[in-house]
Tab-separated table of C-alpha atoms in Angstrom:
chain	number	residue	atom	x	y	z
A	1	MET	CA	0.000	0.000	0.000
A	2	GLY	CA	2.808	2.381	0.917
A	3	ASN	CA	4.670	1.737	-2.346
A	4	HIS	CA	1.458	2.207	-4.338
A	5	CYS	CA	0.885	5.600	-2.686
A	6	LYS	CA	4.450	6.676	-3.377
A	7	GLU	CA	4.232	5.574	-7.020
A	8	HIS	CA	0.983	7.471	-7.470
A	9	PHE	CA	2.656	10.732	-6.488
A	10	ALA	CA	5.823	9.920	-8.415
A	11	ASN	CA	3.706	9.508	-11.551
A	12	LEU	CA	1.906	12.737	-10.732
A	13	ASN	CA	5.238	14.510	-10.411
A	14	ARG	CA	6.323	13.234	-13.826
A	15	ARG	CA	3.095	14.498	-15.390
A	16	ILE	CA	3.585	17.896	-13.766
A	17	GLY	CA	7.147	17.961	-15.122
A	18	LYS	CA	5.805	17.314	-18.614
A	19	VAL	CA	3.321	20.192	-18.310
A	20	ILE	CA	6.091	22.502	-17.047
A	21	ASP	CA	8.147	21.667	-20.155
A	22	GLU	CA	5.143	22.340	-22.391
A	23	SER	CA	4.361	25.612	-20.619
A	24	PHE	CA	7.830	27.061	-21.170
A	25	ALA	CA	8.021	25.676	-24.724
A	26	SER	CA	4.712	27.302	-25.632
A	27	GLU	CA	4.044	30.740	-27.092
A	28	HIS	CA	3.797	31.942	-23.479
A	29	GLY	CA	7.330	30.879	-22.534
A	30	ALA	CA	8.938	34.300	-22.929
A	31	SER	CA	6.115	35.970	-20.987
A	32	LEU	CA	6.539	33.484	-18.140
A	33	THR	CA	10.252	34.160	-17.891
A	34	GLU	CA	9.697	37.916	-17.892
A	35	LEU	CA	6.852	37.727	-15.380
A	36	PHE	CA	8.896	35.714	-12.903
A	37	GLN	CA	11.186	38.755	-12.571
A	38	PHE	CA	8.341	40.273	-10.562
A	39	SER	CA	9.314	38.012	-7.661
A	40	GLU	CA	12.730	39.706	-7.507
A	41	ASP	CA	11.080	43.135	-7.749
A	42	LEU	CA	8.852	42.335	-4.781
A	43	ASN	CA	11.822	41.143	-2.768
A	44	ILE	CA	13.551	44.488	-3.374
A	45	TRP	CA	10.509	46.174	-1.849
A	46	LEU	CA	10.648	43.720	1.045
A	47	GLU	CA	14.251	44.723	1.758
A	48	LEU	CA	13.520	48.436	1.524
A	49	LEU	CA	10.584	48.073	3.917
A	50	SER	CA	12.443	45.801	6.337
A	51	ASP	CA	11.734	47.975	9.378
A	52	ARG	CA	7.946	47.733	9.079
A	53	THR	CA	6.029	45.588	11.563
A	54	ASP	CA	3.431	44.725	8.918
A	55	ARG	CA	5.911	43.348	6.359
A	56	THR	CA	4.806	39.766	7.111
A	57	ILE	CA	1.764	40.528	4.931
A	58	LEU	CA	4.075	41.404	2.039
A	59	VAL	CA	6.017	38.184	2.669
A	60	SER	CA	2.719	36.300	2.398
A	61	ALA	CA	1.880	38.063	-0.861
A	62	ILE	CA	5.246	37.111	-2.385
A	63	GLN	CA	4.741	33.491	-1.340
A	64	GLU	CA	1.318	33.454	-3.012
A	65	PHE	CA	2.757	34.850	-6.231
A	66	GLU	CA	5.415	32.123	-6.302
A	67	LEU	CA	2.924	29.357	-5.396
A	68	GLY	CA	0.552	30.579	-8.088
A	69	PHE	CA	3.377	30.598	-10.609
A	70	GLN	CA	4.355	27.072	-9.627
A	71	ALA	CA	0.751	25.915	-9.958
A	72	VAL	CA	0.082	27.477	-13.342
A	73	VAL	CA	3.222	26.210	-15.088
A	74	GLY	CA	2.454	22.736	-13.711
A	75	GLY	CA	-1.093	22.667	-15.025
A	76	GLN	CA	-2.914	23.172	-11.725
A	77	TYR	CA	-4.889	26.051	-13.103
A	78	ARG	CA	-7.686	26.437	-10.560
A	79	TYR	CA	-5.173	26.706	-7.728
A	80	SER	CA	-3.137	29.233	-9.675
A	81	PHE	CA	-6.166	31.544	-9.831
A	82	ILE	CA	-6.768	31.049	-6.103
A	83	ALA	CA	-3.187	32.148	-5.397
A	84	GLN	CA	-3.445	35.033	-7.863
A	85	ARG	CA	-6.518	36.447	-6.135
A	86	TYR	CA	-5.013	35.976	-2.695
A	87	PHE	CA	-1.855	37.767	-3.843
A	88	LEU	CA	-3.989	40.738	-4.914
A	89	GLU	CA	-5.850	40.745	-1.592
A	90	GLN	CA	-2.637	40.596	0.414
A	91	ILE	CA	-1.050	43.506	-1.446
A	92	PHE	CA	-4.154	45.610	-0.851
A	93	ARG	CA	-4.272	44.527	2.793
A	94	PHE	CA	-0.592	45.385	3.244
A	95	ILE	CA	-1.124	48.907	1.931
A	96	TYR	CA	-4.294	49.389	3.978
A	97	LEU	CA	-2.816	48.195	7.270
A	98	SER	CA	0.427	50.121	6.747
A	99	THR	CA	-1.516	53.268	7.588
A	100	ASN	CA	-3.296	52.168	10.780
A	101	GLU	CA	-1.493	50.554	13.715
A	102	LEU	CA	-4.732	49.954	15.635
A	103	HIS	CA	-6.374	48.145	12.719
A	104	LEU	CA	-3.179	46.131	12.202
A	105	ARG	CA	-3.140	45.007	15.835
A	106	HIS	CA	-6.848	44.183	15.783
A	107	TRP	CA	-6.374	42.202	12.542
A	108	LYS	CA	-3.497	40.204	14.060
A	109	LEU	CA	-5.664	39.434	17.107
A	110	GLY	CA	-8.525	38.297	14.909
A	111	LEU	CA	-10.719	41.188	16.093
A	112	ARG	CA	-11.041	42.850	12.691
A	113	ASP	CA	-11.876	41.420	9.299
A	114	ILE	CA	-10.876	43.515	6.292
A	115	SER	CA	-13.236	42.883	3.400
A	116	TRP	CA	-12.383	43.373	-0.249
A	117	GLY	CA	-15.206	45.898	-0.451
A	118	ALA	CA	-13.552	48.044	2.208
A	119	LEU	CA	-10.194	47.879	0.426
A	120	VAL	CA	-11.605	49.159	-2.871
A	121	ASP	CA	-14.208	51.511	-1.398
A	122	LYS	CA	-14.371	54.572	-3.648
A	123	GLU	CA	-14.579	57.010	-0.733
A	124	ASN	CA	-12.242	55.497	1.863
A	125	GLY	CA	-10.345	52.597	0.276
A	126	ILE	CA	-6.691	52.633	-0.687
A	127	LEU	CA	-7.401	53.864	-4.224
A	128	SER	CA	-9.719	56.628	-3.083
A	129	LYS	CA	-8.702	60.234	-3.696
A	130	VAL	CA	-8.445	60.951	0.025
A	131	PHE	CA	-6.030	58.040	0.537
A	132	ILE	CA	-3.812	58.684	-2.489
A	133	ARG	CA	-3.722	62.413	-1.745
A	134	ALA	CA	-2.116	61.711	1.624
A	135	PHE	CA	0.872	59.872	0.121
A	136	TYR	CA	1.249	60.788	-3.556
A	137	PRO	CA	-1.300	63.422	-4.591
A	138	GLU	CA	0.154	63.733	-8.097
A	139	VAL	CA	-1.467	60.395	-9.077
A	140	GLU	CA	-4.846	60.725	-7.371
A	141	VAL	CA	-6.614	60.963	-10.741
A	142	GLU	CA	-5.593	57.339	-11.429
A	143	GLY	CA	-7.589	55.992	-8.483
A	144	ASP	CA	-11.060	55.643	-10.000
A	145	HIS	CA	-9.732	53.807	-13.039
A	146	LEU	CA	-7.645	51.412	-10.944
A	147	ILE	CA	-10.588	50.636	-8.666
A	148	LYS	CA	-12.443	49.421	-11.764
A	149	VAL	CA	-9.424	47.463	-12.996
A	150	ALA	CA	-8.806	45.775	-9.634
A	151	SER	CA	-12.497	45.026	-9.057
A	152	LYS	CA	-12.866	43.446	-12.509
A	153	LEU	CA	-9.743	41.362	-11.935
A	154	TYR	CA	-10.980	40.221	-8.519
A	155	ARG	CA	-14.400	39.299	-9.910
A	156	GLU	CA	-13.025	37.344	-12.869
A	157	SER	CA	-10.492	35.378	-10.825
A	158	SER	CA	-13.205	34.653	-8.242
A	159	GLU	CA	-15.241	32.871	-10.919
A	160	PHE	CA	-12.582	30.145	-11.037
A	161	ILE	CA	-12.538	29.888	-7.247
A	162	HIS	CA	-16.296	29.760	-6.690
A	163	GLY	CA	-16.829	27.095	-9.310
A	164	ASN	CA	-18.974	29.002	-11.816
A	165	PHE	CA	-20.284	26.476	-14.329
A	166	ASN	CA	-18.656	28.036	-17.390
A	167	LYS	CA	-15.298	28.086	-15.561
A	168	ILE	CA	-15.660	24.464	-14.395
A	169	GLU	CA	-16.273	23.521	-18.016
A	170	GLU	CA	-13.189	25.433	-19.086
A	171	LEU	CA	-10.852	23.750	-16.585
A	172	PRO	CA	-9.340	20.482	-17.878
A	173	ASN	CA	-10.415	17.243	-16.181
A	174	ASN	CA	-6.891	15.864	-16.236
A	175	LEU	CA	-3.457	17.231	-15.465
A	176	GLU	CA	-2.526	18.590	-18.876
A	177	PHE	CA	-1.219	21.710	-20.570
A	178	HIS	CA	-3.892	24.258	-21.455
A	179	SER	CA	-2.585	27.210	-23.436
A	180	SER	CA	-5.602	29.503	-23.079
A	181	LEU	CA	-5.748	29.108	-19.284
A	182	LEU	CA	-2.032	29.779	-18.987
A	183	GLY	CA	-2.460	32.883	-21.141
A	184	ARG	CA	-5.416	34.028	-19.035
A	185	TRP	CA	-3.438	33.670	-15.807
A	186	ILE	CA	-0.511	35.604	-17.288
A	187	ASP	CA	-2.878	38.408	-18.332
A	188	PHE	CA	-4.440	38.475	-14.867
A	189	MET	CA	-1.065	38.489	-13.134
A	190	GLU	CA	0.317	41.203	-15.411
A	191	THR	CA	-2.598	43.371	-14.298
A	192	CYS	CA	-1.946	42.390	-10.665
A	193	LYS	CA	1.677	43.418	-11.113
A	194	PHE	CA	0.773	46.833	-12.470
A	195	VAL	CA	-1.749	47.531	-9.695
A	196	ALA	CA	0.609	46.231	-6.988
A	197	LEU	CA	3.518	48.382	-8.156
A	198	PHE	CA	1.273	51.429	-8.450
A	199	LEU	CA	0.195	50.901	-4.839
A	200	LEU	CA	3.723	50.332	-3.544
A	201	PHE	CA	5.141	53.396	-5.286
A	202	MET	CA	2.138	55.521	-4.334
A	203	ARG	CA	2.296	54.550	-0.679
A	204	PHE	CA	6.016	54.312	0.068
A	205	SER	CA	8.215	55.907	-2.592
A	206	LYS	CA	8.373	59.370	-1.015
A	207	ASP	CA	9.633	57.812	2.228
A	208	ILE	CA	12.518	55.884	0.632
A	209	ASP	CA	15.984	57.396	0.482
A	210	LYS	CA	17.884	58.155	-2.723
A	211	GLN	CA	19.931	54.945	-2.575
A	212	GLY	CA	16.806	52.859	-2.235
A	213	MET	CA	15.057	54.716	-5.037
A	214	ALA	CA	17.994	53.972	-7.334
A	215	ARG	CA	17.145	50.278	-6.942
A	216	LEU	CA	13.557	50.986	-7.954
A	217	GLU	CA	14.150	53.280	-10.919
A	218	ASP	CA	14.186	50.647	-13.672
A	219	MET	CA	11.129	48.989	-12.160
A	220	ALA	CA	9.182	52.249	-12.138
A	221	LYS	CA	10.142	53.197	-15.675
A	222	GLU	CA	9.418	49.752	-17.118
A	223	GLU	CA	6.118	49.114	-15.335
A	224	LEU	CA	4.725	52.580	-14.552
A	225	GLY	CA	6.356	54.634	-17.284
A	226	GLY	CA	2.973	55.498	-18.711
A	227	ILE	CA	2.140	57.482	-15.578
A	228	GLU	CA	4.182	60.645	-16.022
A	229	GLU	CA	3.691	61.779	-12.436
A	230	PHE	CA	5.958	59.019	-11.150
A	231	ASN	CA	8.860	60.320	-13.213
A	232	ILE	CA	9.418	63.176	-10.771
A	233	LEU	CA	10.840	60.601	-8.372
A	234	PHE	CA	13.923	60.346	-10.580
A	235	ALA	CA	14.148	63.882	-11.924
A	236	ASN	CA	17.216	64.846	-9.850
């Protein structure tokens, strides 16, 4: 019985390995390689924010990104969307709790639940004008648009998690490579990356010293270059 169990998972591992090969050999291979750089970008932020008591939330977000990446290249598509949505939630939660020590302590004690609706609330959430104005007022006009982008992303990834019939039909019954699902996850995660970096730069960039900002310059220009107001960070 023990050997049978071990062989079952050994066979499963071989099938996952085959899907990984197919994923990187597909038309999405270059995008996967480029997207994985985001893990290193997030770890730069983790280093620069090393003195924050709430950084464990950012650690959790990075872990979810890497677990989601591992799942999607191995053909475990439903779980990759679960991780992708949780990554988005954790980034939003990190930004939200970075501004309120009392809420952070209550959340750690299990006394406060932070809903997605509160995080994207148009009047008081982290993409609201009043929030952005406090940290980077030059980009407050971007908030309404990004609330729509993040909410759409959250809703669409949730459809895979909640088992909507059309999404159940779309998911393969066996462990196999599925190009369209891989492409969908990459599109979702690219959007996650843009929103996450917008939030990190909006919330923290004006508090980071010149040496730290030098490490972030390429990241900002490559990912947020379309938002001119961020360029003032590197004007001098």
